[in-house]
Amino acid sequence: MRIDILTIFPEMFRGPFDCGIVRRARERGLVEIVVHNLRDFATDKHRTVDDRPFGGGEGMVLKPEPIFRAVEHLLGEQFDRQRVAVILLTPQGRRFTQAMAEDLATRERLVLICGRYEGVDERVAEYLATHELSIGDYVLTGGEVPAMVIVEAVVRLLPGALHRAESARRESFAEGGILDYPQYTRPAEFRGLRVPEVLLSGHHAQIARWRRRMALAKTLRNRPDLLEKAALSEEERQLLEELRGM
Ligand code: ADE
């Protein structure tokens, strides 16, 4: 996979792709990540990328021409919308989910356009981008951190990016999923706080049941919305009824 990122702050991307799983995936040749300065695609001598909004109002809006030029330079004027995703990051986008990360991980190329200022000329969302995405219901100063979030969520799903032990734990948020169960490690007692006894028992069936129960309890407390579309087994449904009654 190749990922291109268009931004007016390329220096923000120094670091995040040089650690951990993303770095390993790059070193293994699973993904190539190229960061571009949007100003390089401006045509005037001041390298202008923004202008005042038509209709009035505060702030500046990113102009369409440098963004269209950049994407056309990278992909040509026509591209295959099955194999390539052009993603505009704004707070107005559809909410990014694990299911979308899984879809994006099947593409050959991603182009991420980082919004900035008070907005991006709407013709980018309408006629250029294949996706307009938000990472959550809060407003950041731009799409740079959201682009990093998307890269990390997608790259870890690329075949070969994770070790076997890591990949077993990737399903939690997939559509129909619930939250992960709580994990503990040594010491068994820390400042008087003991690890749940069942985990030390070596009784695998009891441990598995305890984990399902705790995963449901945590989901019920922190993300009850996930339970509405979760695909639960009969045992899990019963556990959930018990927990709701408590
Ligand atoms: N730009 C500013 N806030 C954002 C968000 N929550 N998601 C994506 N892009 C953004």
PDB file of C-alpha atoms and ligand atoms in Angstrom:
ATOM      1  CA  MET A   1       0.000   0.000   0.000  1.00  0.00           C
ATOM      2  CA  ARG A   2       1.060   3.568  -0.621  1.00  0.00           C
ATOM      3  CA  ILE A   3      -0.274   6.430   1.530  1.00  0.00           C
ATOM      4  CA  ASP A   4       0.130  10.080   0.486  1.00  0.00           C
ATOM      5  CA  ILE A   5      -0.664  12.839   2.958  1.00  0.00           C
ATOM      6  CA  LEU A   6      -1.393  16.431   1.892  1.00  0.00           C
ATOM      7  CA  THR A   7      -0.872  19.017   4.616  1.00  0.00           C
ATOM      8  CA  ILE A   8       0.313  22.573   5.198  1.00  0.00           C
ATOM      9  CA  PHE A   9       2.229  21.289   8.262  1.00  0.00           C
ATOM     10  CA  PRO A  10       4.409  18.418   6.995  1.00  0.00           C
ATOM     11  CA  GLU A  11       6.692  18.850  10.001  1.00  0.00           C
ATOM     12  CA  MET A  12       3.903  17.536  12.262  1.00  0.00           C
ATOM     13  CA  PHE A  13       4.443  14.100  10.727  1.00  0.00           C
ATOM     14  CA  ARG A  14       8.055  13.763  11.868  1.00  0.00           C
ATOM     15  CA  GLY A  15       7.996  11.040  14.475  1.00  0.00           C
ATOM     16  CA  PRO A  16       4.662   9.254  14.535  1.00  0.00           C
ATOM     17  CA  PHE A  17       5.490   6.920  11.642  1.00  0.00           C
ATOM     18  CA  ASP A  18       8.997   6.190  12.948  1.00  0.00           C
ATOM     19  CA  CYS A  19       7.966   4.036  15.910  1.00  0.00           C
ATOM     20  CA  GLY A  20       6.439   0.680  16.645  1.00  0.00           C
ATOM     21  CA  ILE A  21       4.202  -1.209  14.270  1.00  0.00           C
ATOM     22  CA  VAL A  22       4.011   1.533  11.608  1.00  0.00           C
ATOM     23  CA  ARG A  23       7.777   1.764  11.442  1.00  0.00           C
ATOM     24  CA  ARG A  24       8.099  -2.018  11.219  1.00  0.00           C
ATOM     25  CA  ALA A  25       5.480  -2.147   8.431  1.00  0.00           C
ATOM     26  CA  ARG A  26       7.397   0.526   6.479  1.00  0.00           C
ATOM     27  CA  GLU A  27      10.691  -1.303   6.976  1.00  0.00           C
ATOM     28  CA  ARG A  28       9.109  -4.534   5.751  1.00  0.00           C
ATOM     29  CA  GLY A  29       7.871  -2.769   2.631  1.00  0.00           C
ATOM     30  CA  LEU A  30       4.181  -3.293   3.507  1.00  0.00           C
ATOM     31  CA  VAL A  31       3.463   0.422   3.266  1.00  0.00           C
ATOM     32  CA  GLU A  32       5.135   3.502   1.852  1.00  0.00           C
ATOM     33  CA  ILE A  33       4.078   6.797   3.451  1.00  0.00           C
ATOM     34  CA  VAL A  34       4.828  10.082   1.672  1.00  0.00           C
ATOM     35  CA  VAL A  35       4.011  13.472   3.220  1.00  0.00           C
ATOM     36  CA  HIS A  36       3.545  16.432   0.851  1.00  0.00           C
ATOM     37  CA  ASN A  37       3.451  20.159   1.554  1.00  0.00           C
ATOM     38  CA  LEU A  38       0.232  21.500   0.030  1.00  0.00           C
ATOM     39  CA  ARG A  39       2.028  24.802  -0.659  1.00  0.00           C
ATOM     40  CA  ASP A  40       4.184  22.997  -3.233  1.00  0.00           C
ATOM     41  CA  PHE A  41       1.019  22.733  -5.346  1.00  0.00           C
ATOM     42  CA  ALA A  42       0.115  26.428  -5.201  1.00  0.00           C
ATOM     43  CA  THR A  43       0.841  28.340  -8.395  1.00  0.00           C
ATOM     44  CA  ASP A  44       1.371  31.934  -7.207  1.00  0.00           C
ATOM     45  CA  LYS A  45       4.631  33.286  -5.883  1.00  0.00           C
ATOM     46  CA  HIS A  46       3.316  33.532  -2.308  1.00  0.00           C
ATOM     47  CA  ARG A  47       2.322  29.848  -2.447  1.00  0.00           C
ATOM     48  CA  THR A  48      -1.193  30.726  -1.292  1.00  0.00           C
ATOM     49  CA  VAL A  49      -3.357  27.838  -0.124  1.00  0.00           C
ATOM     50  CA  ASP A  50      -6.238  29.700   1.553  1.00  0.00           C
ATOM     51  CA  ASP A  51      -8.596  32.611   1.000  1.00  0.00           C
ATOM     52  CA  ARG A  52     -11.568  34.412   2.580  1.00  0.00           C
ATOM     53  CA  PRO A  53     -14.966  32.679   2.540  1.00  0.00           C
ATOM     54  CA  PHE A  54     -17.542  33.740  -0.063  1.00  0.00           C
ATOM     55  CA  GLY A  55     -20.599  35.104   1.724  1.00  0.00           C
ATOM     56  CA  GLY A  56     -18.499  36.528   4.543  1.00  0.00           C
ATOM     57  CA  GLY A  57     -17.602  35.204   7.952  1.00  0.00           C
ATOM     58  CA  GLU A  58     -14.562  34.610  10.092  1.00  0.00           C
ATOM     59  CA  GLY A  59     -11.357  32.890   9.138  1.00  0.00           C
ATOM     60  CA  MET A  60      -9.886  31.404   5.998  1.00  0.00           C
ATOM     61  CA  VAL A  61     -10.870  28.527   3.765  1.00  0.00           C
ATOM     62  CA  LEU A  62      -8.469  26.156   1.975  1.00  0.00           C
ATOM     63  CA  LYS A  63      -8.650  26.825  -1.781  1.00  0.00           C
ATOM     64  CA  PRO A  64      -9.602  24.041  -4.169  1.00  0.00           C
ATOM     65  CA  GLU A  65      -6.872  24.476  -6.843  1.00  0.00           C
ATOM     66  CA  PRO A  66      -3.784  23.330  -4.870  1.00  0.00           C
ATOM     67  CA  ILE A  67      -5.687  20.313  -3.516  1.00  0.00           C
ATOM     68  CA  PHE A  68      -7.032  19.248  -6.938  1.00  0.00           C
ATOM     69  CA  ARG A  69      -3.585  19.769  -8.485  1.00  0.00           C
ATOM     70  CA  ALA A  70      -1.910  17.688  -5.796  1.00  0.00           C
ATOM     71  CA  VAL A  71      -4.355  14.777  -6.062  1.00  0.00           C
ATOM     72  CA  GLU A  72      -4.226  14.830  -9.876  1.00  0.00           C
ATOM     73  CA  HIS A  73      -0.425  14.919  -9.733  1.00  0.00           C
ATOM     74  CA  LEU A  74      -0.465  11.838  -7.471  1.00  0.00           C
ATOM     75  CA  LEU A  75      -3.252   9.817  -9.112  1.00  0.00           C
ATOM     76  CA  GLY A  76      -3.882  11.265 -12.561  1.00  0.00           C
ATOM     77  CA  GLU A  77      -7.270  12.695 -13.499  1.00  0.00           C
ATOM     78  CA  GLN A  78      -9.102   9.368 -13.345  1.00  0.00           C
ATOM     79  CA  PHE A  79      -8.570   6.788 -10.677  1.00  0.00           C
ATOM     80  CA  ASP A  80     -10.173   3.500  -9.685  1.00  0.00           C
ATOM     81  CA  ARG A  81     -12.468   4.234  -6.734  1.00  0.00           C
ATOM     82  CA  GLN A  82     -12.329   0.585  -5.630  1.00  0.00           C
ATOM     83  CA  ARG A  83      -8.552   0.511  -5.292  1.00  0.00           C
ATOM     84  CA  VAL A  84      -7.905   4.103  -4.277  1.00  0.00           C
ATOM     85  CA  ALA A  85      -9.461   6.182  -1.498  1.00  0.00           C
ATOM     86  CA  VAL A  86      -9.111   9.968  -1.373  1.00  0.00           C
ATOM     87  CA  ILE A  87     -10.006  10.962   2.158  1.00  0.00           C
ATOM     88  CA  LEU A  88     -10.768  14.473   3.325  1.00  0.00           C
ATOM     89  CA  LEU A  89     -10.470  14.903   7.101  1.00  0.00           C
ATOM     90  CA  THR A  90     -12.913  17.369   8.631  1.00  0.00           C
ATOM     91  CA  PRO A  91     -15.188  17.476  11.695  1.00  0.00           C
ATOM     92  CA  GLN A  92     -18.152  17.325   9.242  1.00  0.00           C
ATOM     93  CA  GLY A  93     -17.179  13.890   7.919  1.00  0.00           C
ATOM     94  CA  ARG A  94     -18.729  10.479   8.569  1.00  0.00           C
ATOM     95  CA  ARG A  95     -17.425   8.971  11.783  1.00  0.00           C
ATOM     96  CA  PHE A  96     -14.347   6.775  11.218  1.00  0.00           C
ATOM     97  CA  THR A  97     -14.824   3.211  12.514  1.00  0.00           C
ATOM     98  CA  GLN A  98     -12.929  -0.073  12.684  1.00  0.00           C
ATOM     99  CA  ALA A  99     -15.108  -1.370   9.831  1.00  0.00           C
ATOM    100  CA  MET A 100     -13.877   1.516   7.655  1.00  0.00           C
ATOM    101  CA  ALA A 101     -10.279   0.832   8.675  1.00  0.00           C
ATOM    102  CA  GLU A 102     -10.775  -2.739   7.466  1.00  0.00           C
ATOM    103  CA  ASP A 103     -12.153  -1.539   4.142  1.00  0.00           C
ATOM    104  CA  LEU A 104      -9.349   1.005   3.672  1.00  0.00           C
ATOM    105  CA  ALA A 105      -6.732  -1.668   4.467  1.00  0.00           C
ATOM    106  CA  THR A 106      -7.761  -3.495   1.257  1.00  0.00           C
ATOM    107  CA  ARG A 107      -6.951  -0.495  -0.993  1.00  0.00           C
ATOM    108  CA  GLU A 108      -3.751  -0.066  -2.981  1.00  0.00           C
ATOM    109  CA  ARG A 109      -3.485   3.642  -2.339  1.00  0.00           C
ATOM    110  CA  LEU A 110      -4.802   6.181   0.139  1.00  0.00           C
ATOM    111  CA  VAL A 111      -4.549   9.946  -0.217  1.00  0.00           C
ATOM    112  CA  LEU A 112      -5.295  11.809   3.010  1.00  0.00           C
ATOM    113  CA  ILE A 113      -6.142  15.508   2.742  1.00  0.00           C
ATOM    114  CA  CYS A 114      -5.741  17.384   6.027  1.00  0.00           C
ATOM    115  CA  GLY A 115      -8.303  20.168   6.412  1.00  0.00           C
ATOM    116  CA  ARG A 116      -7.275  23.377   8.184  1.00  0.00           C
ATOM    117  CA  TYR A 117      -8.507  26.806   9.182  1.00  0.00           C
ATOM    118  CA  GLU A 118     -12.251  27.383   9.128  1.00  0.00           C
ATOM    119  CA  GLY A 119     -12.804  24.851   6.398  1.00  0.00           C
ATOM    120  CA  VAL A 120     -12.025  23.430   2.997  1.00  0.00           C
ATOM    121  CA  ASP A 121     -13.732  24.581  -0.212  1.00  0.00           C
ATOM    122  CA  GLU A 122     -16.728  22.220  -0.487  1.00  0.00           C
ATOM    123  CA  ARG A 123     -15.867  21.255  -4.076  1.00  0.00           C
ATOM    124  CA  VAL A 124     -13.090  19.074  -2.629  1.00  0.00           C
ATOM    125  CA  ALA A 125     -15.618  16.993  -0.660  1.00  0.00           C
ATOM    126  CA  GLU A 126     -18.123  17.011  -3.536  1.00  0.00           C
ATOM    127  CA  TYR A 127     -15.976  16.298  -6.588  1.00  0.00           C
ATOM    128  CA  LEU A 128     -12.555  15.032  -5.507  1.00  0.00           C
ATOM    129  CA  ALA A 129     -12.703  13.043  -2.274  1.00  0.00           C
ATOM    130  CA  THR A 130     -14.124   9.529  -2.150  1.00  0.00           C
ATOM    131  CA  HIS A 131     -14.608   9.851   1.635  1.00  0.00           C
ATOM    132  CA  GLU A 132     -15.060  12.741   4.072  1.00  0.00           C
ATOM    133  CA  LEU A 133     -14.180  11.426   7.529  1.00  0.00           C
ATOM    134  CA  SER A 134     -14.139  12.663  11.120  1.00  0.00           C
ATOM    135  CA  ILE A 135     -12.376  10.756  13.894  1.00  0.00           C
ATOM    136  CA  GLY A 136     -14.881  11.820  16.535  1.00  0.00           C
ATOM    137  CA  ASP A 137     -17.261  14.463  17.783  1.00  0.00           C
ATOM    138  CA  TYR A 138     -14.757  17.090  18.823  1.00  0.00           C
ATOM    139  CA  VAL A 139     -13.028  19.849  16.910  1.00  0.00           C
ATOM    140  CA  LEU A 140      -9.261  19.756  16.418  1.00  0.00           C
ATOM    141  CA  THR A 141      -7.249  22.530  14.792  1.00  0.00           C
ATOM    142  CA  GLY A 142      -6.788  20.479  11.642  1.00  0.00           C
ATOM    143  CA  GLY A 143      -6.849  17.090   9.989  1.00  0.00           C
ATOM    144  CA  GLU A 144      -3.204  16.218  10.727  1.00  0.00           C
ATOM    145  CA  VAL A 145      -3.733  14.248  13.947  1.00  0.00           C
ATOM    146  CA  PRO A 146      -6.825  12.542  12.418  1.00  0.00           C
ATOM    147  CA  ALA A 147      -4.650  11.515   9.431  1.00  0.00           C
ATOM    148  CA  MET A 148      -2.156   9.940  11.856  1.00  0.00           C
ATOM    149  CA  VAL A 149      -5.015   8.102  13.558  1.00  0.00           C
ATOM    150  CA  ILE A 150      -6.241   6.685  10.247  1.00  0.00           C
ATOM    151  CA  VAL A 151      -2.751   5.637   9.156  1.00  0.00           C
ATOM    152  CA  GLU A 152      -2.191   3.762  12.407  1.00  0.00           C
ATOM    153  CA  ALA A 153      -5.606   2.059  12.375  1.00  0.00           C
ATOM    154  CA  VAL A 154      -5.136   0.940   8.747  1.00  0.00           C
ATOM    155  CA  VAL A 155      -1.461  -0.021   8.740  1.00  0.00           C
ATOM    156  CA  ARG A 156      -1.780  -2.425  11.673  1.00  0.00           C
ATOM    157  CA  LEU A 157      -4.381  -4.347   9.641  1.00  0.00           C
ATOM    158  CA  LEU A 158      -2.088  -4.896   6.636  1.00  0.00           C
ATOM    159  CA  PRO A 159      -1.187  -8.580   6.292  1.00  0.00           C
ATOM    160  CA  GLY A 160       2.176  -9.134   7.981  1.00  0.00           C
ATOM    161  CA  ALA A 161       2.101  -5.936  10.068  1.00  0.00           C
ATOM    162  CA  LEU A 162       1.285  -7.660  13.351  1.00  0.00           C
ATOM    163  CA  HIS A 163       2.816 -10.686  15.015  1.00  0.00           C
ATOM    164  CA  ARG A 164       0.424 -13.572  15.517  1.00  0.00           C
ATOM    165  CA  ALA A 165      -0.105 -12.776  19.195  1.00  0.00           C
ATOM    166  CA  GLU A 166      -0.980  -9.180  18.336  1.00  0.00           C
ATOM    167  CA  SER A 167      -3.406 -10.003  15.536  1.00  0.00           C
ATOM    168  CA  ALA A 168      -5.583 -12.231  17.706  1.00  0.00           C
ATOM    169  CA  ARG A 169      -6.613  -9.108  19.605  1.00  0.00           C
ATOM    170  CA  ARG A 170      -7.652  -6.983  16.670  1.00  0.00           C
ATOM    171  CA  GLU A 171     -11.359  -7.848  16.570  1.00  0.00           C
ATOM    172  CA  SER A 172     -12.736  -5.975  19.568  1.00  0.00           C
ATOM    173  CA  PHE A 173     -14.189  -2.989  17.732  1.00  0.00           C
ATOM    174  CA  ALA A 174     -15.075  -4.649  14.474  1.00  0.00           C
ATOM    175  CA  GLU A 175     -18.761  -4.255  13.619  1.00  0.00           C
ATOM    176  CA  GLY A 176     -20.816  -6.365  16.026  1.00  0.00           C
ATOM    177  CA  GLY A 177     -18.013  -6.315  18.595  1.00  0.00           C
ATOM    178  CA  ILE A 178     -17.886  -5.344  22.248  1.00  0.00           C
ATOM    179  CA  LEU A 179     -15.012  -3.937  24.307  1.00  0.00           C
ATOM    180  CA  ASP A 180     -12.010  -6.016  25.347  1.00  0.00           C
ATOM    181  CA  TYR A 181     -11.874  -7.715  28.743  1.00  0.00           C
ATOM    182  CA  PRO A 182      -9.539  -6.253  31.399  1.00  0.00           C
ATOM    183  CA  GLN A 183      -5.934  -7.474  31.435  1.00  0.00           C
ATOM    184  CA  TYR A 184      -3.554  -7.870  34.386  1.00  0.00           C
ATOM    185  CA  THR A 185       0.109  -8.771  34.710  1.00  0.00           C
ATOM    186  CA  ARG A 186       2.547  -9.299  37.572  1.00  0.00           C
ATOM    187  CA  PRO A 187       2.714  -8.526  40.424  1.00  0.00           C
ATOM    188  CA  ALA A 188      -0.374 -10.396  41.651  1.00  0.00           C
ATOM    189  CA  GLU A 189      -0.621  -7.821  44.442  1.00  0.00           C
ATOM    190  CA  PHE A 190       0.351  -4.175  43.951  1.00  0.00           C
ATOM    191  CA  ARG A 191      -0.142  -1.647  46.784  1.00  0.00           C
ATOM    192  CA  GLY A 192      -2.649  -3.999  48.322  1.00  0.00           C
ATOM    193  CA  LEU A 193      -4.617  -4.298  45.048  1.00  0.00           C
ATOM    194  CA  ARG A 194      -5.025  -7.943  44.119  1.00  0.00           C
ATOM    195  CA  VAL A 195      -5.479  -9.374  40.651  1.00  0.00           C
ATOM    196  CA  PRO A 196      -8.832 -11.217  40.352  1.00  0.00           C
ATOM    197  CA  GLU A 197      -8.276 -14.665  41.871  1.00  0.00           C
ATOM    198  CA  VAL A 198      -9.772 -16.561  38.907  1.00  0.00           C
ATOM    199  CA  LEU A 199      -6.912 -15.413  36.640  1.00  0.00           C
ATOM    200  CA  LEU A 200      -4.395 -17.114  38.948  1.00  0.00           C
ATOM    201  CA  SER A 201      -6.426 -20.331  39.132  1.00  0.00           C
ATOM    202  CA  GLY A 202      -5.239 -21.903  35.884  1.00  0.00           C
ATOM    203  CA  HIS A 203      -8.867 -22.922  35.249  1.00  0.00           C
ATOM    204  CA  HIS A 204      -9.217 -22.063  31.558  1.00  0.00           C
ATOM    205  CA  ALA A 205     -12.981 -22.446  31.196  1.00  0.00           C
ATOM    206  CA  GLN A 206     -13.614 -20.258  34.262  1.00  0.00           C
ATOM    207  CA  ILE A 207     -11.126 -17.670  33.019  1.00  0.00           C
ATOM    208  CA  ALA A 208     -12.819 -17.536  29.622  1.00  0.00           C
ATOM    209  CA  ARG A 209     -16.248 -17.107  31.235  1.00  0.00           C
ATOM    210  CA  TRP A 210     -14.937 -14.410  33.605  1.00  0.00           C
ATOM    211  CA  ARG A 211     -13.437 -12.538  30.631  1.00  0.00           C
ATOM    212  CA  ARG A 212     -16.699 -12.620  28.656  1.00  0.00           C
ATOM    213  CA  ARG A 213     -18.574 -11.356  31.697  1.00  0.00           C
ATOM    214  CA  MET A 214     -16.088  -8.549  32.377  1.00  0.00           C
ATOM    215  CA  ALA A 215     -16.032  -7.518  28.705  1.00  0.00           C
ATOM    216  CA  LEU A 216     -19.818  -7.240  28.781  1.00  0.00           C
ATOM    217  CA  ALA A 217     -19.791  -5.381  32.119  1.00  0.00           C
ATOM    218  CA  LYS A 218     -17.289  -2.849  30.775  1.00  0.00           C
ATOM    219  CA  THR A 219     -19.242  -2.392  27.543  1.00  0.00           C
ATOM    220  CA  LEU A 220     -22.476  -1.918  29.485  1.00  0.00           C
ATOM    221  CA  ARG A 221     -20.852   0.733  31.669  1.00  0.00           C
ATOM    222  CA  ASN A 222     -18.708   2.619  29.119  1.00  0.00           C
ATOM    223  CA  ARG A 223     -20.309   1.977  25.701  1.00  0.00           C
ATOM    224  CA  PRO A 224     -23.910   0.722  26.021  1.00  0.00           C
ATOM    225  CA  ASP A 225     -24.474   1.906  22.411  1.00  0.00           C
ATOM    226  CA  LEU A 226     -22.259  -0.960  21.174  1.00  0.00           C
ATOM    227  CA  LEU A 227     -24.588  -3.548  22.737  1.00  0.00           C
ATOM    228  CA  GLU A 228     -27.448  -2.554  20.434  1.00  0.00           C
ATOM    229  CA  LYS A 229     -25.730  -3.969  17.352  1.00  0.00           C
ATOM    230  CA  ALA A 230     -23.410  -6.487  19.033  1.00  0.00           C
ATOM    231  CA  ALA A 231     -23.656 -10.091  17.820  1.00  0.00           C
ATOM    232  CA  LEU A 232     -23.946 -11.859  21.197  1.00  0.00           C
ATOM    233  CA  SER A 233     -24.047 -15.586  21.893  1.00  0.00           C
ATOM    234  CA  GLU A 234     -26.866 -17.043  23.974  1.00  0.00           C
ATOM    235  CA  GLU A 235     -24.496 -17.284  26.968  1.00  0.00           C
ATOM    236  CA  GLU A 236     -23.485 -13.643  26.542  1.00  0.00           C
ATOM    237  CA  ARG A 237     -27.120 -12.557  26.366  1.00  0.00           C
ATOM    238  CA  GLN A 238     -27.772 -14.314  29.668  1.00  0.00           C
ATOM    239  CA  LEU A 239     -24.692 -12.782  31.278  1.00  0.00           C
ATOM    240  CA  LEU A 240     -25.857  -9.380  30.098  1.00  0.00           C
ATOM    241  CA  GLU A 241     -29.310  -9.886  31.633  1.00  0.00           C
ATOM    242  CA  GLU A 242     -27.636 -10.775  34.953  1.00  0.00           C
ATOM    243  CA  LEU A 243     -25.429  -7.682  34.782  1.00  0.00           C
ATOM    244  CA  ARG A 244     -28.380  -5.438  33.935  1.00  0.00           C
ATOM    245  CA  GLY A 245     -30.242  -6.775  36.935  1.00  0.00           C
ATOM    246  CA  MET A 246     -27.403  -5.890  39.316  1.00  0.00           C
TER     247      MET A 246
HETATM  248  N1  ADE B   1     -10.393  18.331  11.749  1.00  0.00           N
HETATM  249  C1  ADE B   1     -10.730  18.977  12.886  1.00  0.00           C
HETATM  250  N2  ADE B   1     -11.357  18.176  13.746  1.00  0.00           N
HETATM  251  C2  ADE B   1     -11.441  16.948  13.136  1.00  0.00           C
HETATM  252  C3  ADE B   1     -11.987  15.690  13.511  1.00  0.00           C
HETATM  253  N3  ADE B   1     -12.595  15.497  14.683  1.00  0.00           N
HETATM  254  N4  ADE B   1     -11.887  14.667  12.637  1.00  0.00           N
HETATM  255  C4  ADE B   1     -11.295  14.852  11.443  1.00  0.00           C
HETATM  256  N5  ADE B   1     -10.759  16.010  11.023  1.00  0.00           N
HETATM  257  C5  ADE B   1     -10.831  17.060  11.865  1.00  0.00           C
END
